[in-house]
Amino acid sequence: MLLLAVDTATPAVTVALHDGESVLAESNQVDARRHGELLLPSVDAVLADAGVKLEAVTGIVVGVGPGPYTGLRVGLVTASTFAAVLGVPVHGLCTLDGLAYAAGAAGIEGPFTVATDARRKEVYWARYEDPRTRSGEPAVDRPADIAGRVAGLPAVGQGAQLYPEVFPDARAPVHQSAAALAALAAERLAAGAEFLPPTPLYLRRPDAEVPKNYKVVTPK
């Protein structure tokens, strides 16, 4: 097994290579405006660090969000393209699940909350009973609207750092890690678990939309 994992659903551009037992190499950069610019060089760097060729990869792991439209699609398109070229499967995982798994590696047992920045003064979030068990589906809300539902729980992710009045017990990790995502995927593959399709989990409409009731100007 040789898994190449990528995630661009958050400001982190993160890539890792996992052999089914451990992480061979990883790259993590935080820049919300340069996903498209940084991802492929990061893949090249990770493969070089591990001393393997892309052709040796047996599966692609990708974070499907939730996340903002522009950044999220960079990772998904890249993952699907690699899978098609190599003729290998692509395994989708919820980005929040990767953060929850990383939280477990950092010593958090549960229950706890994962919250990432959804912009517009909102967070993408989910509650976890333990690092591998999510309670319900991910959601997008204003932090104040979920204060009662997350009260008293530790929280990880950038969203928790941004709203300390709602998440007073904010802890690491702050950003997504493809290494954690790959390790989670390796566990699920070994257990024969199902994965998500490599399609974006937006939870809301894109920021850019065609204006309604716009006037069409045609020459006379």
XYZ file of C-alpha atoms in Angstrom:
220
model
C 0.000 0.000 0.000
C 1.245 3.460 -0.868
C -1.269 6.237 -0.317
C -0.865 9.807 -1.540
C -3.100 12.100 0.536
C -3.996 15.712 -0.258
C -6.365 18.237 1.316
C -7.064 21.844 0.317
C -10.426 22.333 2.046
C -8.909 24.703 4.616
C -6.138 27.334 4.415
C -3.660 24.468 4.768
C -2.180 22.999 1.596
C -1.226 19.603 2.953
C 0.207 16.485 1.295
C 1.451 13.193 2.733
C 2.649 9.775 1.610
C 1.689 6.760 3.740
C 2.726 3.115 3.288
C -0.117 1.626 5.334
C 1.878 1.615 8.543
C 3.487 5.030 8.832
C 3.956 8.390 7.143
C 6.928 8.404 4.775
C 6.923 12.134 4.029
C 4.636 15.136 4.381
C 4.333 18.812 3.495
C 2.174 21.410 5.251
C 1.816 25.032 4.180
C -0.834 27.492 5.301
C -1.862 29.991 2.638
C -5.546 30.388 1.831
C -4.846 32.193 -1.459
C -2.318 29.854 -3.085
C -3.801 26.355 -3.092
C -3.419 25.981 -6.855
C 0.118 27.318 -6.826
C 1.404 25.243 -3.922
C -0.254 21.846 -4.262
C 1.650 20.234 -7.155
C 5.094 21.406 -5.962
C 4.181 19.988 -2.549
C 3.336 16.626 -4.119
C 6.669 16.647 -5.968
C 8.520 17.488 -2.749
C 6.822 14.733 -0.751
C 7.564 12.105 -3.401
C 11.176 13.260 -3.595
C 11.576 13.177 0.195
C 10.230 9.625 0.273
C 12.392 8.599 -2.676
C 9.524 7.146 -4.707
C 7.967 7.804 -8.086
C 4.357 8.826 -8.585
C 3.786 5.568 -10.490
C 4.345 3.625 -7.264
C 1.257 5.118 -5.600
C -1.552 2.569 -5.141
C -4.307 4.921 -3.979
C -5.219 8.589 -3.599
C -6.792 10.004 -0.439
C -8.488 13.397 -0.578
C -10.299 15.620 1.885
C -13.742 16.423 0.448
C -14.521 19.278 2.819
C -16.542 20.980 3.995
C -14.651 23.983 2.740
C -14.842 27.110 0.598
C -15.430 26.421 -3.090
C -12.237 27.728 -4.682
C -9.687 26.041 -2.442
C -11.596 22.797 -2.044
C -11.873 22.064 -5.753
C -8.084 22.329 -6.252
C -7.433 19.242 -4.153
C -10.386 17.300 -5.523
C -9.532 17.913 -9.169
C -5.881 17.078 -8.545
C -6.738 13.867 -6.699
C -9.187 12.718 -9.373
C -6.680 13.494 -12.130
C -3.904 11.521 -10.435
C -6.268 8.590 -9.876
C -7.357 8.577 -13.513
C -3.809 8.797 -14.879
C -2.453 6.117 -12.546
C -5.507 3.866 -12.738
C -5.831 3.712 -8.947
C -8.796 4.343 -6.625
C -9.446 7.687 -4.996
C -10.768 7.637 -1.434
C -12.713 10.630 -0.138
C -12.777 11.513 3.549
C -14.462 14.336 5.435
C -11.844 16.969 6.221
C -13.229 17.349 9.739
C -12.666 13.624 10.297
C -8.985 14.129 9.514
C -8.730 16.887 12.092
C -10.545 14.730 14.637
C -8.108 11.869 14.013
C -5.185 14.264 14.463
C -6.769 15.490 17.702
C -6.720 11.919 18.956
C -3.017 11.668 18.158
C -2.548 14.872 20.183
C -4.156 13.242 23.208
C -7.794 14.318 23.002
C -10.115 11.405 23.686
C -13.597 12.939 23.497
C -16.180 14.100 23.320
C -14.980 17.204 21.509
C -15.766 19.540 18.624
C -13.958 20.196 15.356
C -14.523 23.648 13.838
C -12.906 25.170 10.747
C -13.255 28.665 9.309
C -16.186 28.915 6.896
C -15.765 32.677 6.421
C -18.832 34.964 6.530
C -18.443 34.791 10.345
C -19.423 31.114 10.276
C -17.747 27.785 11.022
C -17.915 24.330 9.529
C -18.236 22.033 12.494
C -19.108 18.611 13.865
C -19.154 16.950 17.258
C -17.115 13.787 17.898
C -17.593 11.172 20.592
C -13.986 10.068 20.059
C -11.327 10.680 17.366
C -12.896 8.102 15.034
C -16.604 8.610 15.746
C -18.507 11.639 14.450
C -21.962 12.428 15.825
C -24.169 13.390 12.901
C -23.294 15.215 9.714
C -21.021 18.269 9.352
C -22.829 21.609 9.422
C -22.182 25.292 8.815
C -23.432 27.809 11.392
C -22.681 31.053 13.137
C -20.709 30.232 16.281
C -23.184 31.981 18.565
C -25.995 29.800 17.228
C -24.281 26.576 18.341
C -22.826 27.805 21.638
C -25.204 25.707 23.693
C -24.475 22.556 21.691
C -20.689 22.771 22.094
C -20.538 24.223 25.598
C -18.032 22.531 27.857
C -16.315 20.623 25.068
C -12.696 20.946 23.949
C -12.460 22.118 20.341
C -9.827 21.882 17.618
C -9.417 23.614 14.275
C -8.984 27.194 13.133
C -12.666 27.966 13.682
C -12.260 27.271 17.376
C -9.273 29.626 17.541
C -11.222 32.421 15.836
C -14.167 32.383 18.259
C -12.828 31.871 21.801
C -16.048 33.203 23.313
C -17.839 30.112 21.987
C -14.877 27.692 22.103
C -12.990 28.696 25.281
C -11.155 25.348 25.415
C -9.559 25.577 21.949
C -6.654 23.177 21.456
C -4.260 21.908 18.814
C -4.326 20.908 16.023
C -5.325 24.165 14.376
C -4.850 23.148 10.750
C -5.588 20.051 8.699
C -2.892 17.412 8.224
C -2.773 15.087 5.221
C -0.635 12.778 7.344
C -3.564 12.262 9.741
C -5.965 11.910 6.817
C -3.747 9.243 5.243
C -3.391 7.344 8.514
C -7.166 7.355 8.959
C -7.629 6.118 5.397
C -5.118 3.306 5.953
C -7.076 2.181 9.016
C -10.357 2.240 7.124
C -8.915 0.379 4.162
C -7.589 -2.339 6.461
C -11.043 -2.617 8.042
C -12.822 -2.723 4.679
C -14.737 0.480 5.436
C -16.440 2.580 2.782
C -15.232 5.991 1.625
C -16.897 9.100 0.280
C -16.824 9.865 -3.448
C -14.308 12.565 -4.476
C -16.990 15.232 -4.782
C -17.060 18.521 -2.872
C -18.924 18.879 0.402
C -19.826 22.579 0.276
C -22.815 22.815 2.670
C -23.740 26.133 1.090
C -23.705 27.959 -2.224
C -20.488 29.406 -3.693
C -19.644 33.051 -2.960
C -19.622 33.872 -6.670
C -23.035 33.614 -8.313
C -24.704 34.964 -11.440
C -26.657 38.101 -10.460
C -30.417 37.802 -10.533
C -32.561 40.099 -12.658
C -29.570 41.547 -14.473
C -30.176 43.559 -17.624
C -29.076 42.134 -20.944
C -27.682 44.836 -23.170
C -27.869 44.094 -26.908
C -26.922 46.361 -29.772
C -29.784 48.045 -31.596
